[in-house]
mmCIF file of C-alpha atoms in Angstrom:
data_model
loop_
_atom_site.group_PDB
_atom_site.id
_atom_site.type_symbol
_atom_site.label_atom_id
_atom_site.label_comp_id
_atom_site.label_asym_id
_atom_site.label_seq_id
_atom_site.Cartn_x
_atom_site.Cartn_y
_atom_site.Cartn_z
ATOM 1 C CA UNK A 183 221.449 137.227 60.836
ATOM 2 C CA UNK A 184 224.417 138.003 63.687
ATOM 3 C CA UNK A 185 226.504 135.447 64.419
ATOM 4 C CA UNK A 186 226.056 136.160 68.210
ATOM 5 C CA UNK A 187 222.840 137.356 69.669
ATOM 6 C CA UNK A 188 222.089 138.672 73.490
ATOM 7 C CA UNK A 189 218.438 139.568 74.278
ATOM 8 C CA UNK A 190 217.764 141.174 77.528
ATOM 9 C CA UNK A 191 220.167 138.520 79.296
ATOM 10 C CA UNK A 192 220.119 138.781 83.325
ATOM 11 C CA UNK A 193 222.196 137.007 85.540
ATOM 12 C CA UNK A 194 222.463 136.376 89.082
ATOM 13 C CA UNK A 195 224.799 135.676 91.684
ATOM 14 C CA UNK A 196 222.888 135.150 94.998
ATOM 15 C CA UNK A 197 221.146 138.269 95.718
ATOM 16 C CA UNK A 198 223.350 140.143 93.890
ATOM 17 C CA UNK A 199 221.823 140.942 89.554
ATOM 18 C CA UNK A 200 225.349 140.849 88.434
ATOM 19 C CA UNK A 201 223.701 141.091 84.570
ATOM 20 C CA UNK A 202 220.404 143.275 84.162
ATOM 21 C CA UNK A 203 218.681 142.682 80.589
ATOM 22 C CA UNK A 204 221.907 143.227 79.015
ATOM 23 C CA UNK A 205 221.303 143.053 74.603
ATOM 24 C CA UNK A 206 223.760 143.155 72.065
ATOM 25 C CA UNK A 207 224.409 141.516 68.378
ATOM 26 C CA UNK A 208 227.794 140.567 66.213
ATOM 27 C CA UNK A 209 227.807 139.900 62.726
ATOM 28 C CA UNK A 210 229.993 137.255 61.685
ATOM 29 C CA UNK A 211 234.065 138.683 61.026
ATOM 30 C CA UNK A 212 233.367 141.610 63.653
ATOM 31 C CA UNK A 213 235.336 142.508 66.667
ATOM 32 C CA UNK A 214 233.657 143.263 69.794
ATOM 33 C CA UNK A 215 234.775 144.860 73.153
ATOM 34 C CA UNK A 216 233.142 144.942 76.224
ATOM 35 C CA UNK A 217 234.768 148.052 77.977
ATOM 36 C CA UNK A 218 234.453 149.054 81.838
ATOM 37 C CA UNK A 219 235.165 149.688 85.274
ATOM 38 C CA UNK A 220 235.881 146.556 87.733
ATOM 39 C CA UNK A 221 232.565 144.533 88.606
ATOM 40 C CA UNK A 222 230.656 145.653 86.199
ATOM 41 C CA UNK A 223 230.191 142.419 85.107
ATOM 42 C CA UNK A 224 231.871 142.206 81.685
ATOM 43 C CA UNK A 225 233.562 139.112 82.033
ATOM 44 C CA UNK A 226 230.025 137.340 83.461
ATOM 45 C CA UNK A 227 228.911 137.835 80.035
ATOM 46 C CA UNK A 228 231.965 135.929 78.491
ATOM 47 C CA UNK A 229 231.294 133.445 80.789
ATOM 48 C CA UNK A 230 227.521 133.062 79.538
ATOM 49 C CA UNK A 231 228.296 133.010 76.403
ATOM 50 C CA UNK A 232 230.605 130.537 76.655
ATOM 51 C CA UNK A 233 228.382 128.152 78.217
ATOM 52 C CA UNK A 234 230.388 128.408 81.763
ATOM 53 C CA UNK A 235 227.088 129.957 83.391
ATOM 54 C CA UNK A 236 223.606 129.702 83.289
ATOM 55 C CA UNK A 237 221.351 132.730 82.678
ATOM 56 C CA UNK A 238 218.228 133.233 84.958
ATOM 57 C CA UNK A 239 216.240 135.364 82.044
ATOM 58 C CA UNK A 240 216.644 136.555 78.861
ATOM 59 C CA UNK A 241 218.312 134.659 75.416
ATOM 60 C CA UNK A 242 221.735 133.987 73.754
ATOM 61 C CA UNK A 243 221.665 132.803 69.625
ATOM 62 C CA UNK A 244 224.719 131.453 67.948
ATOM 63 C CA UNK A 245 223.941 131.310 64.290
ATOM 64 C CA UNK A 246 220.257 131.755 65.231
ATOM 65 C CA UNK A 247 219.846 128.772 67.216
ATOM 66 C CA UNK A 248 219.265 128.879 71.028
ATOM 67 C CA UNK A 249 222.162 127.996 73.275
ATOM 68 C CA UNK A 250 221.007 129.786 76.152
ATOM 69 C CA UNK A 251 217.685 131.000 78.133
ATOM 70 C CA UNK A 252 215.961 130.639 81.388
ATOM 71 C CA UNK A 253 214.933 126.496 80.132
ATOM 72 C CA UNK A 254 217.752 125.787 77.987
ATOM 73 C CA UNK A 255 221.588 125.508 78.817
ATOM 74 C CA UNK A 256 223.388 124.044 75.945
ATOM 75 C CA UNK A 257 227.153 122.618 77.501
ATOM 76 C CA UNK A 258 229.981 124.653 76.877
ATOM 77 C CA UNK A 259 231.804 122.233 74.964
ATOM 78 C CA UNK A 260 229.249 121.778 72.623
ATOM 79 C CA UNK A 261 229.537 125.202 71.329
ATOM 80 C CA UNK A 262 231.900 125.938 69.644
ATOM 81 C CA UNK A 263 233.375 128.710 71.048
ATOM 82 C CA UNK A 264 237.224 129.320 71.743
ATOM 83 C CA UNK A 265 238.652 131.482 74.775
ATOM 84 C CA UNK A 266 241.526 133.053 75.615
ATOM 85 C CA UNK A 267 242.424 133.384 79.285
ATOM 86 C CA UNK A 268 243.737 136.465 81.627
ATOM 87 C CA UNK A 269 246.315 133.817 82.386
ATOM 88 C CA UNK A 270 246.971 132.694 79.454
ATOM 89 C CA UNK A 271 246.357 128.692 81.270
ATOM 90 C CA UNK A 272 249.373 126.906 78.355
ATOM 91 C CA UNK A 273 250.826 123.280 79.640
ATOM 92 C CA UNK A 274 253.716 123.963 80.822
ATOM 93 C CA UNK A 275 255.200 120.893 80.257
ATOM 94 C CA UNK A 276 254.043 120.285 76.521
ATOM 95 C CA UNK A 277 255.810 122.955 73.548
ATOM 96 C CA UNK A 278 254.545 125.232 71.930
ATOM 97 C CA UNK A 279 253.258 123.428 68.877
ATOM 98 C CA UNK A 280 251.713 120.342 71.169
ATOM 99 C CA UNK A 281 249.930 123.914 72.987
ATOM 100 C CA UNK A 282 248.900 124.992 69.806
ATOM 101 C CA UNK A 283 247.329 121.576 68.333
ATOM 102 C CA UNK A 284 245.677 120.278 71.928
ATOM 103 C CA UNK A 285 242.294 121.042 70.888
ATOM 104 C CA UNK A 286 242.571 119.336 67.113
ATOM 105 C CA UNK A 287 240.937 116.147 67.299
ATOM 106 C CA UNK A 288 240.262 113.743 64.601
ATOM 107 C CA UNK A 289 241.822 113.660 60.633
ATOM 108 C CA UNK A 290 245.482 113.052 59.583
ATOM 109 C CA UNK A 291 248.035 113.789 61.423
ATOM 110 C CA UNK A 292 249.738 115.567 58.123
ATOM 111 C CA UNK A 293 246.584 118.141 58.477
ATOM 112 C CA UNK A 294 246.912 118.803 62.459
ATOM 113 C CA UNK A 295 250.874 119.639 61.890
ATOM 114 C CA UNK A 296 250.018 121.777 58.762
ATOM 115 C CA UNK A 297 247.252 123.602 60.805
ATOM 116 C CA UNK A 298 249.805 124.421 63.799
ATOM 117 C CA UNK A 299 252.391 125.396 61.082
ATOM 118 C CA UNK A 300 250.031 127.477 59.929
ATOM 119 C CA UNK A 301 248.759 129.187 63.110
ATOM 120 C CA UNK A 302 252.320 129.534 64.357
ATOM 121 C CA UNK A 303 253.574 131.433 60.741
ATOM 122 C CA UNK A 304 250.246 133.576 61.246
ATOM 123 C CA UNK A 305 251.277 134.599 64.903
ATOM 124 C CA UNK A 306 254.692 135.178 64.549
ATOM 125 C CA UNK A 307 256.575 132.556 66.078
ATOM 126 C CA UNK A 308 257.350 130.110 63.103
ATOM 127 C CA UNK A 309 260.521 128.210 64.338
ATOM 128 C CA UNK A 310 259.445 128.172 68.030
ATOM 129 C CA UNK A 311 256.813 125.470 67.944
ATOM 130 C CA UNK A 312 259.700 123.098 70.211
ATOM 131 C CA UNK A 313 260.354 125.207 72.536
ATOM 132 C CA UNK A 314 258.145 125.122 76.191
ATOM 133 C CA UNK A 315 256.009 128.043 77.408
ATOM 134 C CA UNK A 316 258.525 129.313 80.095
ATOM 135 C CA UNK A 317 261.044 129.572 77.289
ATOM 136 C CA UNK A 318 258.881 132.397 75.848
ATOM 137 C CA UNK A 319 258.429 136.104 76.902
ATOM 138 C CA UNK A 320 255.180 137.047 77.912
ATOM 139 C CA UNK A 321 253.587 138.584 74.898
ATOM 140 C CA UNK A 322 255.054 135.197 72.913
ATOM 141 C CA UNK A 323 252.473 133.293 75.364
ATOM 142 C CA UNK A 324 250.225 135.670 74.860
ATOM 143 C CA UNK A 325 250.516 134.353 71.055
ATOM 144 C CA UNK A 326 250.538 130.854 71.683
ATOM 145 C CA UNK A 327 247.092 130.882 73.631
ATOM 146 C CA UNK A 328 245.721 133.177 70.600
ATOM 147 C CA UNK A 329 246.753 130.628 68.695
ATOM 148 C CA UNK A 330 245.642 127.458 70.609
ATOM 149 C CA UNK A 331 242.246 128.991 70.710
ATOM 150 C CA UNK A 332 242.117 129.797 66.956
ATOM 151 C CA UNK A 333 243.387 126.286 66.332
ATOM 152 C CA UNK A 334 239.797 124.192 65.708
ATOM 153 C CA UNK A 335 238.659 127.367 63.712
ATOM 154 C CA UNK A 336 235.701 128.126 66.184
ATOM 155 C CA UNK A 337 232.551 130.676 65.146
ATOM 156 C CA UNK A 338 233.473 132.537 67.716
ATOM 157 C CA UNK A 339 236.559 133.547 70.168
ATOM 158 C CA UNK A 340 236.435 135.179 73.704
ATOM 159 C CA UNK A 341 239.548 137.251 75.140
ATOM 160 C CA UNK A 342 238.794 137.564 78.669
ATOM 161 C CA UNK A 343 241.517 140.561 79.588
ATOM 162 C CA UNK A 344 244.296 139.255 77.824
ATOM 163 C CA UNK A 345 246.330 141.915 77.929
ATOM 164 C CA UNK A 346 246.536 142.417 81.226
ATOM 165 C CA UNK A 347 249.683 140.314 82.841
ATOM 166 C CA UNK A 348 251.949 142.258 80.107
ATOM 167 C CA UNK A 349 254.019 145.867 80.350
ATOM 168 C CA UNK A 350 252.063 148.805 79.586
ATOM 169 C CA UNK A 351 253.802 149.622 76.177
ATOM 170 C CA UNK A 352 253.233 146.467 74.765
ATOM 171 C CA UNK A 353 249.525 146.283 75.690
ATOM 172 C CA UNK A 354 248.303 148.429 72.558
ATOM 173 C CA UNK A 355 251.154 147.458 70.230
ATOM 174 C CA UNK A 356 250.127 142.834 70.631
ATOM 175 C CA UNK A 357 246.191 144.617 70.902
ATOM 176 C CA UNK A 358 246.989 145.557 66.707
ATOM 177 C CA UNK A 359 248.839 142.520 66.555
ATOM 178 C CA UNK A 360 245.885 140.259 67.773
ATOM 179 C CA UNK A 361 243.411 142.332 65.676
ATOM 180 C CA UNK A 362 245.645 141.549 62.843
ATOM 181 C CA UNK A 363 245.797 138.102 63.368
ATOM 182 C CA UNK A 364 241.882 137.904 63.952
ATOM 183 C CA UNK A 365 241.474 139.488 60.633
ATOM 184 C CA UNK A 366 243.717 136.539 58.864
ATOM 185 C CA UNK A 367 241.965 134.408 60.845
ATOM 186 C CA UNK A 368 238.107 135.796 59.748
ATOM 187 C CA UNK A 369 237.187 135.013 63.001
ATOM 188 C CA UNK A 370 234.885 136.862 65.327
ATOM 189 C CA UNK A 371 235.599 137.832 68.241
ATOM 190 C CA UNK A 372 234.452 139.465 71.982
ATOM 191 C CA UNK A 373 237.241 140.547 74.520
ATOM 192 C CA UNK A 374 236.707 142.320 77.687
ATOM 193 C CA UNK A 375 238.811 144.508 79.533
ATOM 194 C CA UNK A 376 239.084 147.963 81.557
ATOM 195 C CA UNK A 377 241.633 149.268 79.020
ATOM 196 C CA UNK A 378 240.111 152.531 76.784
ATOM 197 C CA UNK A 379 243.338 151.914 74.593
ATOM 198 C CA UNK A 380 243.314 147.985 74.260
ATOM 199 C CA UNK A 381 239.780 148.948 73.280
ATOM 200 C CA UNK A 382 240.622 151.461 70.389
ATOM 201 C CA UNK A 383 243.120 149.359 68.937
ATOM 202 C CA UNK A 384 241.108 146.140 69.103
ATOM 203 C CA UNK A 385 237.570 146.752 68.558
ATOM 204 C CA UNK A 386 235.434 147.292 65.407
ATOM 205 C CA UNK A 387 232.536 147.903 68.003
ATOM 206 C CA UNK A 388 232.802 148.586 71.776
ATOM 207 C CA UNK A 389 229.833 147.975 74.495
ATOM 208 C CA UNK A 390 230.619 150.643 77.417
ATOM 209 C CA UNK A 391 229.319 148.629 80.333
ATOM 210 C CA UNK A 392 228.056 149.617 83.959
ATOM 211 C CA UNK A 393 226.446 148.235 86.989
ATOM 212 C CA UNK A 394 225.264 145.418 84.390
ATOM 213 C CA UNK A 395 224.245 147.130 81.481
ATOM 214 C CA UNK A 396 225.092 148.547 78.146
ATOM 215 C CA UNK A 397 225.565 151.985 78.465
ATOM 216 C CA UNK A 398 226.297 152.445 74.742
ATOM 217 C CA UNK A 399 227.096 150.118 71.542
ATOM 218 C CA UNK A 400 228.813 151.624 69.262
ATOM 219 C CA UNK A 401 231.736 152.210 67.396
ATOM 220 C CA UNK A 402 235.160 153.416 69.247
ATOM 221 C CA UNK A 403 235.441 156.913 67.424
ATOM 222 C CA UNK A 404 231.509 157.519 68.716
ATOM 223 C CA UNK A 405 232.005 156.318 72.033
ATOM 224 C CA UNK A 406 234.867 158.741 72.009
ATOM 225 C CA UNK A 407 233.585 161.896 70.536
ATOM 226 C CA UNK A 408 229.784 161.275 70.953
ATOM 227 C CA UNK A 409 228.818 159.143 74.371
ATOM 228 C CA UNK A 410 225.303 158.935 75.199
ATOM 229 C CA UNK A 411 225.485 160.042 78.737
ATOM 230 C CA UNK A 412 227.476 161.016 81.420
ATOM 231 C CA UNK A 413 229.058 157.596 82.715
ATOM 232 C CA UNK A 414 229.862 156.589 79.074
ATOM 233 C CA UNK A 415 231.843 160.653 78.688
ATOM 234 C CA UNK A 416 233.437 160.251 82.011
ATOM 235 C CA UNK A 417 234.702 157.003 81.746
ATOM 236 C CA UNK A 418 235.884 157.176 78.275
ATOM 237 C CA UNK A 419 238.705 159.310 77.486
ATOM 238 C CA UNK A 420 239.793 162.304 79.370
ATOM 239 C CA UNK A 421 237.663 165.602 79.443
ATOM 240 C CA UNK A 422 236.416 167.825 82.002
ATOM 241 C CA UNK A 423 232.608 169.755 82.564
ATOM 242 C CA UNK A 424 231.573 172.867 82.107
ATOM 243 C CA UNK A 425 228.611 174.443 83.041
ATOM 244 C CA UNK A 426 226.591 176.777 80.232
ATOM 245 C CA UNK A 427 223.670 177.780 78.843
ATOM 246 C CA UNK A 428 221.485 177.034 76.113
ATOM 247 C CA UNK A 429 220.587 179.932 73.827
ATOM 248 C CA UNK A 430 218.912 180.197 70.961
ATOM 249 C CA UNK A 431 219.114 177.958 68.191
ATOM 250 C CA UNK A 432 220.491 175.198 69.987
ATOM 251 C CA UNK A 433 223.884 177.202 70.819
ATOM 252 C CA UNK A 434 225.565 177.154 73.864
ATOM 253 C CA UNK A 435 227.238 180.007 76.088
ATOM 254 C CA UNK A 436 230.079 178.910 77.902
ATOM 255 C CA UNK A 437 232.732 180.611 80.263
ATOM 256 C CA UNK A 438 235.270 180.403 76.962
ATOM 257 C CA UNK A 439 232.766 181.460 74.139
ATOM 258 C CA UNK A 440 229.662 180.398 72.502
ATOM 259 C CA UNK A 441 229.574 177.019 70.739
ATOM 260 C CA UNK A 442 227.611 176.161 68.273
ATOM 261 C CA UNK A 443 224.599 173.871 68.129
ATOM 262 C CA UNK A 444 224.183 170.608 69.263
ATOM 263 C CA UNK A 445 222.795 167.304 69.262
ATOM 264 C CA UNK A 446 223.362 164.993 71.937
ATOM 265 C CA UNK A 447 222.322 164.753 75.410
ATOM 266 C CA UNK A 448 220.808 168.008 75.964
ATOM 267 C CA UNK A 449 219.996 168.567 72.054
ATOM 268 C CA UNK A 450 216.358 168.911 72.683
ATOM 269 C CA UNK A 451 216.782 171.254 76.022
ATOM 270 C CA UNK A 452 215.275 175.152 75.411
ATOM 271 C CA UNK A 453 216.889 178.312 75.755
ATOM 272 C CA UNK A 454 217.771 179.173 78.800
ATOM 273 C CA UNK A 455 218.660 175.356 79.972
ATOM 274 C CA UNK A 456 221.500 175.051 82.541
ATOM 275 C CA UNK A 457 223.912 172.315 80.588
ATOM 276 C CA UNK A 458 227.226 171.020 81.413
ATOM 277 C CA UNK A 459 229.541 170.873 78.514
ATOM 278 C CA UNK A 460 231.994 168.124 78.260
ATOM 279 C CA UNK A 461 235.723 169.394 76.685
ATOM 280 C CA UNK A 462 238.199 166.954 76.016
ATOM 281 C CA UNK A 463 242.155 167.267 76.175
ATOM 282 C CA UNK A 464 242.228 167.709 72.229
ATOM 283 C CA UNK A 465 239.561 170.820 72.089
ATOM 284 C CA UNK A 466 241.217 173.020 73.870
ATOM 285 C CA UNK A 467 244.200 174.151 72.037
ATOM 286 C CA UNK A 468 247.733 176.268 72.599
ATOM 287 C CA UNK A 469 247.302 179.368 70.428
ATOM 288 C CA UNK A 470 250.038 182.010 71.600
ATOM 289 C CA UNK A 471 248.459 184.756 69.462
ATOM 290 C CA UNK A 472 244.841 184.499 71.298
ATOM 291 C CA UNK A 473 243.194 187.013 73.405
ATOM 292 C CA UNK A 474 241.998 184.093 75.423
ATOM 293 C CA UNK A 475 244.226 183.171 78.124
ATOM 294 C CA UNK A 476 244.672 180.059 80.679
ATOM 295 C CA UNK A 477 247.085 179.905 83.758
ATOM 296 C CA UNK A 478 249.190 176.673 83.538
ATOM 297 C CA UNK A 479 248.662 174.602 86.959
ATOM 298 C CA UNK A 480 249.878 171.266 86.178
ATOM 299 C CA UNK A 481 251.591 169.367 83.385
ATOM 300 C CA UNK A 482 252.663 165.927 82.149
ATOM 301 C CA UNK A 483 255.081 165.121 79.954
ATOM 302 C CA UNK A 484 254.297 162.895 77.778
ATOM 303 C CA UNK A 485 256.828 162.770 74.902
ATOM 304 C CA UNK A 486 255.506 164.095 71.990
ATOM 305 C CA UNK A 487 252.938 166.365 74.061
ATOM 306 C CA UNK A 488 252.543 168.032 77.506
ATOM 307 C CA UNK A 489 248.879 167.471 79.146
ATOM 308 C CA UNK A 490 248.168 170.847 80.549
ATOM 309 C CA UNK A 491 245.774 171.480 83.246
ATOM 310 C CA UNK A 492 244.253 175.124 83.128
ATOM 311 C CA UNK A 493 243.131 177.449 85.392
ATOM 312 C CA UNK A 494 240.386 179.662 83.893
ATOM 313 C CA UNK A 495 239.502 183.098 85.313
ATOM 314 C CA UNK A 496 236.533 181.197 87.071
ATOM 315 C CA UNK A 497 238.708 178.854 88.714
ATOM 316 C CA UNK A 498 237.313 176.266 86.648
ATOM 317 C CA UNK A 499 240.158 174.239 85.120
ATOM 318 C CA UNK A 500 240.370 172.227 82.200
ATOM 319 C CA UNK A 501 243.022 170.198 80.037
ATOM 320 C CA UNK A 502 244.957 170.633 76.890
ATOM 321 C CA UNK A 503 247.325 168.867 75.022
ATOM 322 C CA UNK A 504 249.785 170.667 73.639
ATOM 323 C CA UNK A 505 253.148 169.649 71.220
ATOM 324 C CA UNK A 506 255.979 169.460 73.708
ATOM 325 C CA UNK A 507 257.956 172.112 72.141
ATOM 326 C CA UNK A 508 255.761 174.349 74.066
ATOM 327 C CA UNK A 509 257.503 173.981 77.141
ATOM 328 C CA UNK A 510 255.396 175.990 79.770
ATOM 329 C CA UNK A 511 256.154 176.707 83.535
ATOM 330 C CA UNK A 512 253.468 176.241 86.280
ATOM 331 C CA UNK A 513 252.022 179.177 86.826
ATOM 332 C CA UNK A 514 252.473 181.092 83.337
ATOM 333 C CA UNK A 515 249.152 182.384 81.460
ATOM 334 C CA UNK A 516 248.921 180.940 77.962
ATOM 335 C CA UNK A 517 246.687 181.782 75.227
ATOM 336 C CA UNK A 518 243.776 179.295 74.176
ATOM 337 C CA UNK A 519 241.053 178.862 71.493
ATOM 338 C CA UNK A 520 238.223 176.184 71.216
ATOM 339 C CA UNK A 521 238.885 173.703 68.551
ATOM 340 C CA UNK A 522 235.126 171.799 69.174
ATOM 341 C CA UNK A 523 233.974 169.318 66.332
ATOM 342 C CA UNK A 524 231.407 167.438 68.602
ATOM 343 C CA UNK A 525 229.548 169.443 70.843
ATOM 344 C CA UNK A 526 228.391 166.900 74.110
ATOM 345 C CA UNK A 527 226.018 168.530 76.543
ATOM 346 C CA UNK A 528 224.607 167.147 79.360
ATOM 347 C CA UNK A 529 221.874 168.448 81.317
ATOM 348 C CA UNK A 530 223.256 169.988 84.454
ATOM 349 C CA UNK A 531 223.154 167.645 87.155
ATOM 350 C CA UNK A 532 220.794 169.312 90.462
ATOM 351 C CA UNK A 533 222.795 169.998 93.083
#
């Protein structure tokens, strides 16, 4: 039985269907991620879940019991479910262990101070439970809501962007750090945010969401290398499209070579189908001894790596990354091959 259960679940916000028979299912110790674009209406979900909004159709199951449906609202503090804010929302005027041990209620005071001893050791900040919140950097604060949240040990924990008020290069590294609490923790967990990376470094599963729907549950090396349609390819990652040919035996002809069969998107399409091939960043790679060549028109340096963009004979262009030892100018015609593991076709799109 999942710990957390969504059955067609549709909510509205005056005339606007902000949810549209949205499903999806946890198992207990799993970490979720609900992954898109602005307004797609990722955090509404959190908020239903939590008991902060009412559904208008469809069913949520905690445990297999009913806490939410078109009849039946069961109060948000009667659910036992922690969150974790965008703004992290700590009392600034109590410390960091009084934070950390707000929600305990009940039994010995010797247990509460051993739990927030606990939670503090577990999130890295053992020795700061007297200091206050403004006392603490932002990813610290970051910790001490974590930890607040985890405190009362409920079945389930919501992130609602947490990473998002913090630098850039700390994002991912506190998004392994959080996972790696959650895991000490066995708790089970949903977050939401717009973040591909926070995503990867977070999730166990990830729920691609648009216009109100789930556009593909699945896990974050799938969603990667095998999306289930064009939104889910686009949005995810980095790639470009292009356009080729179906031939026989499922193989398809494109402006660099012929690659072989496939199974997604287009898998069933006949010979002769007009496709669109999607090519990410990684299958297109720097070979100086090929026959194949690309005309460098743009590149970012990115450490390790440049991000080429490519200029094929066509004019169609596509990206590479390549180690940044190979230090090309604009303009200069490199040599390419295809390094394809997952073919993704699309059916080409009219027009």
């Amino acid at each position: 039985m999942p710990l957390l259960d969504l059955q067609q679940v549709s909510y509205a916000f005056g005339r606007r269907q902000v949810l549209d028979k949205l499903s999806f299912q946890l198992q207990a110790g799993s970490i979720a991620c609900l992954l898109g674009p602005s307004g797609c209406g990722k955090t509404t979900v959190l908020r239903c879940i939590a008991g902060f909004e009412a559904v208008s159709a469809g069913r949520i199951a905690l445990n297999g019991a009913l806490v939410s449906s078109a009849g039946l609202h069961l109060a948000a503090e009667r659910r036992r479910i922690g969150m974790v804010f965008q703004d992290y929302a700590l009392f600034p005027h109590l410390t960091v262990a009084a934070n950390i041990g707000f929600g305990l209620h009940g039994g010995a005071a010797a247990a509460r101070a051993a739990r927030v001893a606990e939670l503090l050791a577990t999130v890295g900040l053992a020795g700061l439970g007297g200091q206050f919140p403004h006392e603490l950097s932002g990813g610290q604060q970051q910790r001490v809501a974590l930890a607040r949240a985890l405190a009362p040990r409920p079945r389930l924990l919501l992130l609602d962007e947490p990473f998002s008020n913090l630098d850039v290069d700390l994002r991912e590294r506190l998004a392994l750090e959080v996972r790696g609490i959650l895991r000490a923790e066995g708790a089970t967990a949903v977050m939401v945010t717009h973040d591909q990376h926070e995503a990867f470094a977070m999730a166990d599963e990830i729920g691609v969401m648009h216009e109100g729907r789930i556009q593909q549950w699945d896990t974050p090396y799938n969603v990667y290398h095998r999306p289930d349609n064009r939104f889910v390819a686009d949005f995810v990652g980095q790639g470009v499209f292009l356009p080729g040919a179906v031939l026989a035996g499922g193989r398809i002809q494109i402006e660099l070579g012929v690659l072989p069969s496939h199974s997604l998107g287009a898998g069933a399409a006949p010979a002769g189908r007009r496709v669109c091939v999607l090519l990410r960043p990684d299958d297109v790679v720097h070979d100086d001894a090929s026959a194949l060549r690309a005309e460098v028109v743009a590149k970012a340096f990115r450490g390790a790596e440049f991000l080429y963009t490519l200029k094929l004979a066509s004019g169609a262009q596509l990206l590479s990354l390549v180690p940044s030892h190979h230090n090309h100018a604009i303009g200069e015609r490199i040599g390419i091959v295809l390094g394809v593991d997952h073919v993704v076709a699309f059916e080409q799109l009219a027009g």
